[in-house]
Structures are given as C-alpha cells and as structure tokens.
Short mmCIF file of C-alpha atoms and ligand atoms in Angstrom, two decimals:
data_model
loop_
_atom_site.label_atom_id
_atom_site.label_comp_id
_atom_site.label_asym_id
_atom_site.label_seq_id
_atom_site.Cartn_x
_atom_site.Cartn_y
_atom_site.Cartn_z
CA UNK A 1 22.62 12.02 -50.55
CA UNK A 2 21.89 10.63 -47.10
CA UNK A 3 22.03 14.16 -45.73
CA UNK A 4 19.25 15.21 -48.07
CA UNK A 5 17.20 12.22 -46.99
CA UNK A 6 17.71 13.00 -43.34
CA UNK A 7 16.49 16.52 -43.84
CA UNK A 8 13.43 15.27 -45.62
CA UNK A 9 12.59 13.00 -42.73
CA UNK A 10 13.01 15.87 -40.31
CA UNK A 11 10.77 18.03 -42.43
CA UNK A 12 8.07 15.39 -42.47
CA UNK A 13 8.20 15.18 -38.67
CA UNK A 14 7.73 18.91 -38.42
CA UNK A 15 4.71 18.56 -40.71
CA UNK A 16 3.31 15.98 -38.37
CA UNK A 17 2.99 18.61 -35.68
CA UNK A 18 1.93 21.38 -37.97
CA UNK A 19 -0.98 19.82 -39.78
CA UNK A 20 -1.49 16.23 -38.90
CA UNK A 21 -0.28 14.63 -42.09
CA UNK A 22 0.71 11.70 -39.88
CA UNK A 23 -0.70 9.14 -42.29
CA UNK A 24 2.24 9.80 -44.60
CA UNK A 25 4.29 6.72 -45.21
CA UNK A 26 7.12 8.62 -46.88
CA UNK A 27 8.05 12.29 -46.87
CA UNK A 28 6.32 14.04 -49.69
CA UNK A 29 3.34 11.70 -49.64
CA UNK A 30 -0.17 12.21 -48.37
CA UNK A 31 -1.38 8.64 -48.30
CA UNK A 32 -0.85 7.51 -51.89
CA UNK A 33 -0.80 11.07 -53.26
CA UNK A 34 2.03 13.52 -53.90
CA UNK A 35 5.60 12.36 -54.40
CA UNK A 36 8.19 13.33 -56.99
CA UNK A 37 7.63 11.86 -60.44
CA UNK A 38 10.33 13.77 -62.25
CA UNK A 39 13.55 13.22 -64.24
CA UNK A 40 16.79 13.02 -62.26
CA UNK A 41 17.96 16.53 -63.17
CA UNK A 42 14.79 17.98 -61.70
CA UNK A 43 14.94 15.71 -58.68
CA UNK A 44 18.33 17.20 -57.82
CA UNK A 45 16.83 20.69 -57.93
CA UNK A 46 13.86 19.65 -55.77
CA UNK A 47 16.07 17.95 -53.18
CA UNK A 48 18.19 21.08 -52.99
CA UNK A 49 15.04 23.13 -52.40
CA UNK A 50 13.63 20.69 -49.81
CA UNK A 51 16.84 20.87 -47.84
CA UNK A 52 16.94 24.66 -47.92
CA UNK A 53 13.31 24.87 -46.89
CA UNK A 54 13.80 22.47 -43.97
CA UNK A 55 16.60 24.68 -42.69
CA UNK A 56 14.56 27.84 -43.07
CA UNK A 57 11.59 26.28 -41.35
CA UNK A 58 13.70 25.27 -38.37
CA UNK A 59 14.90 28.87 -37.92
CA UNK A 60 12.55 31.11 -35.89
CA UNK A 61 14.18 34.13 -37.53
CA UNK A 62 12.74 33.03 -40.88
CA UNK A 63 9.19 32.94 -39.58
CA UNK A 64 9.68 36.35 -37.99
CA UNK A 65 10.77 37.77 -41.31
CA UNK A 66 7.79 36.27 -43.15
CA UNK A 67 5.44 37.58 -40.45
CA UNK A 68 6.94 41.06 -40.72
CA UNK A 69 6.07 41.33 -44.41
CA UNK A 70 2.67 39.71 -43.98
CA UNK A 71 1.81 42.37 -41.43
CA UNK A 72 3.41 45.49 -42.89
CA UNK A 73 3.27 44.80 -46.62
CA UNK A 74 0.30 42.48 -47.15
CA UNK A 75 -1.80 44.04 -44.39
CA UNK A 76 -2.51 40.96 -42.27
CA UNK A 77 -4.33 39.78 -40.30
CA UNK A 78 -7.24 39.86 -42.73
CA UNK A 79 -10.63 40.37 -41.03
CA UNK A 80 -13.03 37.55 -40.22
CA UNK A 81 -16.22 39.40 -41.09
CA UNK A 82 -19.81 38.46 -40.21
CA UNK A 83 -21.87 38.80 -43.40
CA UNK A 84 -25.01 39.79 -41.52
CA UNK A 85 -27.25 40.89 -44.35
CA UNK A 86 -26.36 37.91 -46.51
CA UNK A 87 -26.94 35.52 -43.59
CA UNK A 88 -30.23 37.13 -42.54
CA UNK A 89 -31.57 37.21 -46.10
CA UNK A 90 -30.86 33.50 -46.48
CA UNK A 91 -31.96 32.39 -43.02
CA UNK A 92 -30.22 29.51 -41.26
CA UNK A 93 -26.53 29.37 -40.44
CA UNK A 94 -24.42 32.48 -39.91
CA UNK A 95 -21.89 33.13 -42.68
CA UNK A 96 -18.50 34.67 -41.93
CA UNK A 97 -16.05 35.75 -44.62
CA UNK A 98 -12.29 35.40 -44.27
CA UNK A 99 -11.29 38.53 -46.16
CA UNK A 100 -8.27 37.51 -48.25
CA UNK A 101 -9.65 39.92 -50.85
CA UNK A 102 -8.33 42.76 -48.68
CA UNK A 103 -4.69 41.67 -49.01
CA UNK A 104 -2.26 43.76 -51.03
CA UNK A 105 -2.75 42.74 -54.70
CA UNK A 106 -6.24 41.53 -53.88
CA UNK A 107 -5.99 37.81 -53.18
CA UNK A 108 -4.40 35.07 -51.07
CA UNK A 109 -1.63 34.41 -53.63
CA UNK A 110 0.58 37.08 -52.05
CA UNK A 111 0.94 35.03 -48.80
CA UNK A 112 2.71 32.28 -50.70
CA UNK A 113 4.96 34.41 -52.89
CA UNK A 114 6.16 36.50 -49.94
CA UNK A 115 7.22 33.30 -48.18
CA UNK A 116 8.88 31.79 -51.24
CA UNK A 117 10.69 35.03 -52.12
CA UNK A 118 12.13 35.22 -48.60
CA UNK A 119 13.17 31.58 -48.93
CA UNK A 120 14.92 32.36 -52.22
CA UNK A 121 16.63 35.33 -50.56
CA UNK A 122 17.89 33.09 -47.75
CA UNK A 123 19.22 30.68 -50.34
CA UNK A 124 21.20 33.57 -51.82
CA UNK A 125 19.23 33.43 -55.05
CA UNK A 126 18.50 36.63 -56.99
CA UNK A 127 16.78 35.24 -60.07
CA UNK A 128 13.18 34.05 -59.88
CA UNK A 129 11.19 32.28 -62.58
CA UNK A 130 7.50 31.46 -62.69
CA UNK A 131 4.90 30.35 -65.16
CA UNK A 132 1.43 31.75 -65.45
CA UNK A 133 -1.76 31.11 -67.39
CA UNK A 134 -4.28 33.80 -66.56
CA UNK A 135 -1.50 36.01 -65.22
CA UNK A 136 -2.52 36.30 -61.56
CA UNK A 137 0.37 34.25 -60.20
CA UNK A 138 2.71 36.04 -62.61
CA UNK A 139 1.63 39.40 -61.23
CA UNK A 140 2.03 38.20 -57.62
CA UNK A 141 5.53 36.88 -58.41
CA UNK A 142 6.52 40.10 -60.19
CA UNK A 143 5.26 42.05 -57.16
CA UNK A 144 7.51 40.31 -54.63
CA UNK A 145 10.48 40.40 -57.00
CA UNK A 146 10.10 44.18 -57.16
CA UNK A 147 9.78 44.26 -53.37
CA UNK A 148 12.98 42.29 -52.79
CA UNK A 149 14.98 43.53 -55.80
CA UNK A 150 15.12 40.19 -57.62
CA UNK A 151 15.25 39.51 -61.36
CA UNK A 152 11.95 38.04 -62.49
CA UNK A 153 11.22 35.99 -65.60
CA UNK A 154 7.65 34.86 -66.22
CA UNK A 155 6.93 32.21 -68.84
CA UNK A 156 3.55 32.56 -70.46
CA UNK A 157 2.00 30.83 -73.47
CA UNK A 158 1.91 33.24 -76.40
CA UNK A 159 -1.84 32.73 -76.72
CA UNK A 160 -2.28 33.65 -73.04
CA UNK A 161 -0.14 36.80 -73.43
CA UNK A 162 -2.66 37.96 -76.01
CA UNK A 163 -5.73 37.09 -73.93
CA UNK A 164 -4.25 38.62 -70.78
CA UNK A 165 -2.52 41.66 -72.24
CA UNK A 166 -3.30 43.82 -69.21
CA UNK A 167 -1.65 41.36 -66.80
CA UNK A 168 1.39 41.21 -69.10
CA UNK A 169 1.62 44.99 -68.82
CA UNK A 170 1.25 44.82 -65.02
CA UNK A 171 4.14 42.38 -64.80
CA UNK A 172 6.25 44.62 -67.03
CA UNK A 173 5.39 47.65 -64.89
CA UNK A 174 6.66 45.68 -61.91
CA UNK A 175 9.95 45.09 -63.71
CA UNK A 176 9.44 41.48 -64.80
CA UNK A 177 10.44 40.02 -68.14
CA UNK A 178 7.54 38.14 -69.74
CA UNK A 179 8.68 35.40 -72.13
CA UNK A 180 5.97 34.31 -74.60
CA UNK A 181 6.22 30.55 -75.24
CA UNK A 182 5.46 29.59 -78.83
CA UNK A 183 5.55 25.78 -78.58
CA UNK A 184 2.47 23.57 -78.90
CA UNK A 185 -0.87 25.17 -78.05
CA UNK A 186 0.94 28.25 -76.68
CA UNK A 187 -0.85 28.09 -73.30
CA UNK A 188 -0.09 27.13 -69.70
CA UNK A 189 1.20 23.60 -70.32
CA UNK A 190 3.94 24.85 -72.65
CA UNK A 191 4.79 27.65 -70.22
CA UNK A 192 5.25 25.07 -67.44
CA UNK A 193 7.54 23.00 -69.67
CA UNK A 194 9.68 26.05 -70.47
CA UNK A 195 9.94 27.01 -66.79
CA UNK A 196 10.94 23.45 -65.82
CA UNK A 197 13.71 23.32 -68.43
CA UNK A 198 15.07 26.65 -67.13
CA UNK A 199 14.83 25.42 -63.52
CA UNK A 200 16.56 22.07 -64.07
CA UNK A 201 19.44 23.88 -65.81
CA UNK A 202 19.82 26.78 -63.39
CA UNK A 203 18.51 25.72 -59.99
CA UNK A 204 21.57 26.79 -58.03
CA UNK A 205 21.04 30.43 -58.91
CA UNK A 206 17.37 30.41 -59.94
CA UNK A 207 14.30 29.96 -57.78
CA UNK A 208 11.18 28.44 -59.37
CA UNK A 209 8.16 29.99 -57.72
CA UNK A 210 5.06 27.79 -57.84
CA UNK A 211 1.67 29.38 -57.36
CA UNK A 212 -0.53 26.67 -55.87
CA UNK A 213 -0.34 23.65 -53.55
CA UNK A 214 0.50 21.34 -56.46
CA UNK A 215 3.58 19.95 -58.20
CA UNK A 216 6.22 17.52 -56.95
CA UNK A 217 7.46 17.51 -53.34
CA UNK A 218 8.39 19.82 -51.63
CA UNK A 219 6.10 22.40 -53.31
CA UNK A 220 2.75 21.24 -51.89
CA UNK A 221 4.25 21.45 -48.38
CA UNK A 222 5.86 24.84 -48.93
CA UNK A 223 2.73 26.43 -50.38
CA UNK A 224 0.47 24.87 -47.72
CA UNK A 225 2.71 26.16 -44.95
CA UNK A 226 2.78 29.72 -46.30
CA UNK A 227 -1.00 29.75 -46.87
CA UNK A 228 -1.74 28.26 -43.44
CA UNK A 229 -1.70 31.77 -42.01
CA UNK A 230 -5.31 31.91 -43.27
CA UNK A 231 -6.49 29.04 -41.07
CA UNK A 232 -4.30 29.98 -38.12
CA UNK A 233 -5.78 33.48 -38.04
CA UNK A 234 -9.28 32.07 -38.49
CA UNK A 235 -8.80 29.88 -35.40
CA UNK A 236 -7.81 32.83 -33.23
CA UNK A 237 -10.48 35.13 -34.65
CA UNK A 238 -13.24 32.54 -34.29
CA UNK A 239 -12.38 31.95 -30.64
CA UNK A 240 -12.19 35.69 -30.03
CA UNK A 241 -15.43 36.57 -31.82
CA UNK A 242 -17.53 33.43 -31.30
CA UNK A 243 -15.94 31.63 -28.39
CA UNK A 244 -15.51 28.49 -30.49
CA UNK A 245 -14.42 27.05 -33.81
CA UNK A 246 -16.73 27.23 -36.85
CA UNK A 247 -18.84 24.25 -37.90
CA UNK A 248 -18.01 24.50 -41.61
CA UNK A 249 -15.07 25.82 -43.59
CA UNK A 250 -15.78 26.42 -47.28
CA UNK A 251 -13.24 27.34 -49.94
CA UNK A 252 -12.92 27.13 -53.71
CA UNK A 253 -10.42 24.63 -55.08
CA UNK A 254 -8.32 25.18 -58.18
CA UNK A 255 -4.90 23.77 -57.37
CA UNK A 256 -6.10 24.07 -53.79
CA UNK A 257 -3.83 26.58 -52.04
CA UNK A 258 -6.39 28.92 -50.48
CA UNK A 259 -8.49 25.95 -49.37
CA UNK A 260 -5.60 23.99 -47.84
CA UNK A 261 -4.39 27.17 -46.11
CA UNK A 262 -7.76 27.45 -44.40
CA UNK A 263 -8.29 23.73 -43.75
CA UNK A 264 -4.90 22.33 -42.67
CA UNK A 265 -4.64 24.13 -39.30
CA UNK A 266 -8.03 22.57 -38.39
CA UNK A 267 -7.02 19.08 -39.51
CA UNK A 268 -7.16 17.58 -36.00
CA UNK A 269 -10.37 19.39 -35.06
CA UNK A 270 -12.62 16.68 -36.41
CA UNK A 271 -15.82 18.53 -35.49
CA UNK A 272 -14.94 21.23 -38.04
CA UNK A 273 -16.22 20.12 -41.46
CA UNK A 274 -14.28 21.02 -44.62
CA UNK A 275 -16.01 21.65 -47.95
CA UNK A 276 -13.93 22.22 -51.07
CA UNK A 277 -15.84 23.71 -53.99
CA UNK A 278 -14.72 22.69 -57.46
CA UNK A 279 -15.54 24.49 -60.71
CA UNK A 280 -18.53 22.66 -62.20
CA UNK A 281 -18.44 24.85 -65.31
CA UNK A 282 -21.19 24.23 -67.83
CA UNK A 283 -21.64 20.47 -67.44
CA UNK A 284 -20.30 17.09 -66.48
CA UNK A 285 -18.56 16.13 -69.74
CA UNK A 286 -14.82 16.42 -70.38
CA UNK A 287 -13.96 19.96 -71.40
CA UNK A 288 -17.01 21.46 -69.71
CA UNK A 289 -15.61 21.81 -66.18
CA UNK A 290 -12.40 21.65 -64.14
CA UNK A 291 -13.58 19.60 -61.16
CA UNK A 292 -10.59 17.26 -60.72
CA UNK A 293 -11.81 15.39 -57.66
CA UNK A 294 -15.45 15.13 -58.72
CA UNK A 295 -14.86 14.05 -62.32
CA UNK A 296 -11.22 12.90 -62.30
CA UNK A 297 -9.35 9.86 -61.09
CA UNK A 298 -6.04 9.15 -59.34
CA UNK A 299 -3.08 9.46 -61.70
CA UNK A 300 0.29 11.14 -62.08
CA UNK A 301 0.40 14.54 -63.76
CA UNK A 302 2.98 17.33 -63.70
CA UNK A 303 5.29 15.36 -61.42
CA UNK A 304 2.94 14.28 -58.64
CA UNK A 305 0.11 11.87 -57.91
CA UNK A 306 -3.36 13.35 -57.51
CA UNK A 307 -6.89 13.27 -58.84
CA UNK A 308 -6.97 14.71 -62.35
CA UNK A 309 -9.26 15.00 -65.33
CA UNK A 310 -7.96 12.79 -68.12
CA UNK A 311 -8.93 12.42 -71.74
CA UNK A 312 -9.41 9.08 -73.53
CA UNK A 313 -5.66 8.71 -74.06
CA UNK A 314 -4.94 9.21 -70.36
CA UNK A 315 -3.51 12.69 -70.96
CA UNK A 316 -4.56 15.71 -68.86
CA UNK A 317 -7.97 16.61 -70.29
CA UNK A 318 -9.13 20.01 -71.48
CA UNK A 319 -10.92 22.01 -68.83
CA UNK A 320 -13.00 25.13 -68.58
CA UNK A 321 -14.34 27.43 -65.91
CA UNK A 322 -15.76 30.91 -65.77
CA UNK A 323 -12.97 31.56 -63.22
CA UNK A 324 -9.54 31.46 -64.88
CA UNK A 325 -7.83 30.75 -61.54
CA UNK A 326 -9.74 27.46 -61.13
CA UNK A 327 -9.07 26.18 -64.64
CA UNK A 328 -6.57 23.37 -63.97
CA UNK A 329 -7.00 19.61 -64.69
CA UNK A 330 -5.35 18.43 -61.43
CA UNK A 331 -5.63 19.22 -57.74
CA UNK A 332 -3.15 19.29 -54.87
CA UNK A 333 -2.10 15.96 -53.30
CA UNK A 334 -3.28 16.94 -49.82
CA UNK A 335 -6.81 17.56 -51.10
CA UNK A 336 -6.65 14.25 -52.96
CA UNK A 337 -5.80 12.65 -49.62
CA UNK A 338 -8.53 14.53 -47.72
CA UNK A 339 -11.01 13.27 -50.31
CA UNK A 340 -9.79 9.66 -50.25
CA UNK A 341 -9.95 9.59 -46.44
CA UNK A 342 -13.21 11.60 -46.32
CA UNK A 343 -11.69 14.31 -44.10
CA UNK A 344 -13.15 16.84 -46.53
CA UNK A 345 -16.13 16.84 -48.85
CA UNK A 346 -15.74 18.12 -52.41
CA UNK A 347 -18.72 19.55 -54.29
CA UNK A 348 -19.23 21.46 -57.52
CA UNK A 349 -20.77 24.82 -58.33
CA UNK A 350 -21.65 25.75 -61.90
CA UNK A 351 -20.55 28.87 -63.80
CA UNK A 352 -24.08 30.25 -63.53
CA UNK A 353 -24.32 29.63 -59.78
CA UNK A 354 -20.96 31.35 -59.28
CA UNK A 355 -22.19 34.35 -61.28
CA UNK A 356 -25.37 34.55 -59.23
CA UNK A 357 -23.28 34.51 -56.04
CA UNK A 358 -20.96 37.17 -57.49
CA UNK A 359 -23.98 39.43 -57.81
CA UNK A 360 -25.65 38.48 -54.53
CA UNK A 361 -22.59 39.18 -52.38
CA UNK A 362 -22.03 42.48 -54.20
CA UNK A 363 -25.62 43.57 -53.56
CA UNK A 364 -26.04 42.37 -49.99
CA UNK A 365 -22.62 43.15 -48.52
CA UNK A 366 -20.94 45.68 -50.80
CA UNK A 367 -18.18 43.17 -51.50
CA UNK A 368 -17.43 42.17 -55.10
CA UNK A 369 -15.82 38.72 -54.88
CA UNK A 370 -13.42 37.15 -57.39
CA UNK A 371 -15.21 34.67 -59.66
CA UNK A 372 -13.06 31.95 -58.07
CA UNK A 373 -14.21 32.91 -54.57
CA UNK A 374 -17.78 33.23 -55.86
CA UNK A 375 -17.81 29.43 -56.13
CA UNK A 376 -17.30 29.12 -52.37
CA UNK A 377 -19.87 31.85 -51.70
CA UNK A 378 -22.37 30.06 -53.96
CA UNK A 379 -22.09 26.84 -52.00
CA UNK A 380 -22.51 28.68 -48.70
CA UNK A 381 -25.65 30.29 -50.14
CA UNK A 382 -27.02 26.80 -50.82
CA UNK A 383 -25.93 25.29 -47.51
CA UNK A 384 -26.80 28.01 -44.98
CA UNK A 385 -30.62 27.83 -45.28
CA UNK A 386 -30.52 24.06 -44.63
CA UNK A 387 -28.78 24.52 -41.25
CA UNK A 388 -30.00 25.70 -37.84
CA UNK A 389 -29.22 29.29 -36.83
CA UNK A 390 -26.60 28.30 -34.24
CA UNK A 391 -24.34 26.90 -36.97
CA UNK A 392 -21.36 28.87 -38.23
CA UNK A 393 -19.91 28.79 -41.72
CA UNK A 394 -16.60 30.41 -42.63
CA UNK A 395 -16.14 31.10 -46.33
CA UNK A 396 -12.66 31.87 -47.60
CA UNK A 397 -13.06 34.95 -49.76
CA UNK A 398 -9.84 34.21 -51.65
CA UNK A 399 -9.84 37.37 -53.76
CA UNK A 400 -11.65 40.45 -54.92
CA UNK A 401 -13.60 40.71 -58.13
CA UNK A 402 -12.30 43.93 -59.63
CA UNK A 403 -10.23 41.85 -62.05
CA UNK A 404 -13.42 40.10 -63.21
CA UNK A 405 -15.73 43.09 -63.58
CA UNK A 406 -14.96 43.58 -67.30
CA UNK A 407 -15.45 39.87 -68.06
CA UNK A 408 -18.82 39.83 -66.31
CA UNK A 409 -19.79 43.09 -68.03
CA UNK A 410 -19.04 41.56 -71.46
CA UNK A 411 -21.09 38.47 -70.59
CA UNK A 412 -24.06 40.57 -69.56
CA UNK A 413 -23.70 42.78 -72.62
CA UNK A 414 -23.68 39.76 -74.91
CA UNK A 415 -26.64 38.39 -72.93
CA UNK A 416 -24.89 35.08 -72.58
CA UNK A 417 -25.94 34.94 -68.97
CA UNK A 418 -27.97 36.80 -66.37
CA UNK A 419 -30.99 38.91 -67.24
C1 PLP B 501 -5.59 31.67 -58.15
C2 PLP B 501 -6.81 31.89 -57.38
C3 PLP B 501 -7.57 30.82 -56.85
C4 PLP B 501 -7.26 29.38 -57.12
O1 PLP B 501 -6.06 28.91 -56.61
P1 PLP B 501 -5.98 27.94 -55.35
O2 PLP B 501 -4.56 27.50 -55.37
O3 PLP B 501 -6.94 26.81 -55.57
O4 PLP B 501 -6.33 28.72 -54.15
C5 PLP B 501 -8.69 31.11 -56.09
N1 PLP B 501 -9.07 32.38 -55.86
C6 PLP B 501 -8.37 33.43 -56.35
C7 PLP B 501 -8.86 34.79 -56.06
C8 PLP B 501 -7.23 33.22 -57.13
O5 PLP B 501 -6.56 34.27 -57.62
#
C-alpha cells in the first residue's frame, strides 16, 4: 500500500514540472477538485493503473514509442494555420487554427487513445474496454485496438446504438465487439456503469480506456498528458511562425480534453489567456444546455469532484447540445480548478451560433469544422473584431465536420435552423 502511495507522490511531483499543478494539496487533486470517490474494488484498480502510469512516464522509451505513433500513424505535428480570409473578413485580431481535424480519424481523440493503448500494452494487457455515447470515443478506441492487436469491447446504451448505427458499424469493421446496454434509460450513464463493473472485476487483464480528461484519478492526469502534445506543438509553432506566444487560446469544452491539452503547457505563461467555450445549447434552463461550469456547481459525480449540472434532487441533470461530443453534465477537475482560480475564463456559445460558425469557416477557409469545434470558432468570431490587429488568437480545431454534415443537412431540410 505504501508503495502505491509513494508512486502517487512521485507522479504528482512530475506533474508539478509538466503543467504547474503546484497548488495541489494531494495527488489527484486540483485545488478542491478531482480525487477518487469510488468503491474500494475500483480504488484498487485505479491505484494499480496510477502505479503503472507513473512507471511508464518515468521511462523515456515510453515517450519515444508514443511519439513514434503520433508522427507516423496520426500524422503529427498538426499544422498551426493562419486563417487569413476569416481574420481579414472579421477585422481585428489574427486567428490561427490548430488543425487537430487533420489527424487520422479526424479529431484530437486519437492522441489520447494511442497513449493509453501503449500504456495497456506495457502493462501486458490485451483486452480493452470503453464506453461511448455518440460513438466517437468508441471508434477511436476500436481504431487503436486494431492497430495494436488488442481485443476491444465497447459498452453502449441500446438507445445510442440505434441513434448511432453507423458508428456501431465502424467499430465492428475495426474488429470491436459492441455490447448494447439495456438497463435504465439505455444511454451513456448505463454504459458507464456496465464498463465500471467489468473494470472492477477484471482490471488485472483489462484496460479501461477513458475518452476525456474526467473521471477519478489518475484518468484526468493521463488524458491531459497525452493531449498536451497539442499545446506543446503550438508553443513551438507560435515561436517559429510569430516569434512569440499567442495572446488567447480558445477551445471547446465537453469533458475538457482538447482544451486542457492546449492550455496546460501554457499554464505558467500568465500573459497567455485561456478561454474555454461551453455548449450553451438553446437556453439557460436545465436540459437546454451542457455548460457545466457556467450553469453548474461544485459536486461529486462519476467518481470525482468538479462543476456539474444537477437537477433538483442533486443528481446529474439532463443536458443537450447540437454537438454530441459536448453533451456531458460534468467537466474535468483541472478546468474546474482553472475556473475557481480564474486562470481560465469559461463562456458559452449557443447551438445557433455554433451552426453559423460551422458555415462561416467552411465558406471562408474551405475547412468544415466539427460542431464541437464550431463552438470555439464561434467565440473567436465574436472576440476577434473587438481586439487590435496585433493580437493573436489560437483556436483549437478539435475535429472535422464530415461526421456532422448529414445532421446539419437534416436540420436545414427541416428548416429548423438557418435560412
Ligand atoms: C469528443 C470531442 C470533443 C469534446 O471532448 P473534449 O474532451 O472536451 O475535448 C470536442 N471536439 C471533438 C471533435 C470531439 O470529437
């Protein structure tokens, strides 16, 4: 037991250097947020994982291996691209796009699953489980399992398997087994429960792959570290192309992985402002949005402490967003901490504003953004004209919009939105 604790302490020291989470009082905490609020069986599994991750992180060979696949399989580094026409049309600050949409499989999620799959491989584990709602994380997980020859089981609410039939087929093409979960409302929450039961029972030969910078310790650290390649590259590219760091970093926030990956490497660079964009949906009432920091409050959900949207009974509230990948009632503990300490500002963008940005970026730059990423683009479109022309904004373009084209087409056809 004390060995596990020692490793955790070591890990938290390493974090100190990596991203400046020095305000942590205990490993696994960002101020008052984070932690491990789980039953003992699960705690054992998480401690086992934390220890394995600390060892991997201390080994330069592990980083080399991750970097190899990021370069040759994912296609990194992703460009930092000056959106000239968009910037000039708006007037004001210059907008640069960090092109995570150009990664293999079309989004930032692959950075994280490559890292976690290589961690599982190091641990000698050949069976991977995951849970998925909209299916994007399930597809990313199935992709790396095919790449590394691992068995893959994806839990998905039965209702979601119907709504996302194409993603179910993608996962099957990639060799994964999709298990429809028939309990409760048959959506993400029940899928998470099923995955956790499997994990607690089988953790010595099963790796639970989490898709965002959420969940109990050590997941928020692991996911942040693997996504930090986004911010690390941005630093180098900004210095190379601009001779300095950007003034603003803007990213959409669901669970918060693409945003924390961009922000964390700039944590100590206090002159660089962070803006996290939450899904404002259709309105401010419960059920109309998924903006956990803006409309939520500090609480414990899904095994960790964070801001979350709660209903009248104190249970995770219902949420909605035009972007399936942002539709989650909580937010990562590190973002909760950035908000509480004012290191970052969190704003909302409505469904309609995201749609308008989806169109504007397509028309001005020939880049169709994911609806999730369109939230970040929309806020940049509002902010840029208010700033002088020597200011630089970097927007994390977390994914491409091909996956959303049909959804937007249906909305236009039904004249629900746009004209
Ligand atoms: C899943 C997803 C997101 C939201 O997840 P985060 O963990 O908040 O980054 C954002 N953009 C795209 C393209 C996604 O697929």
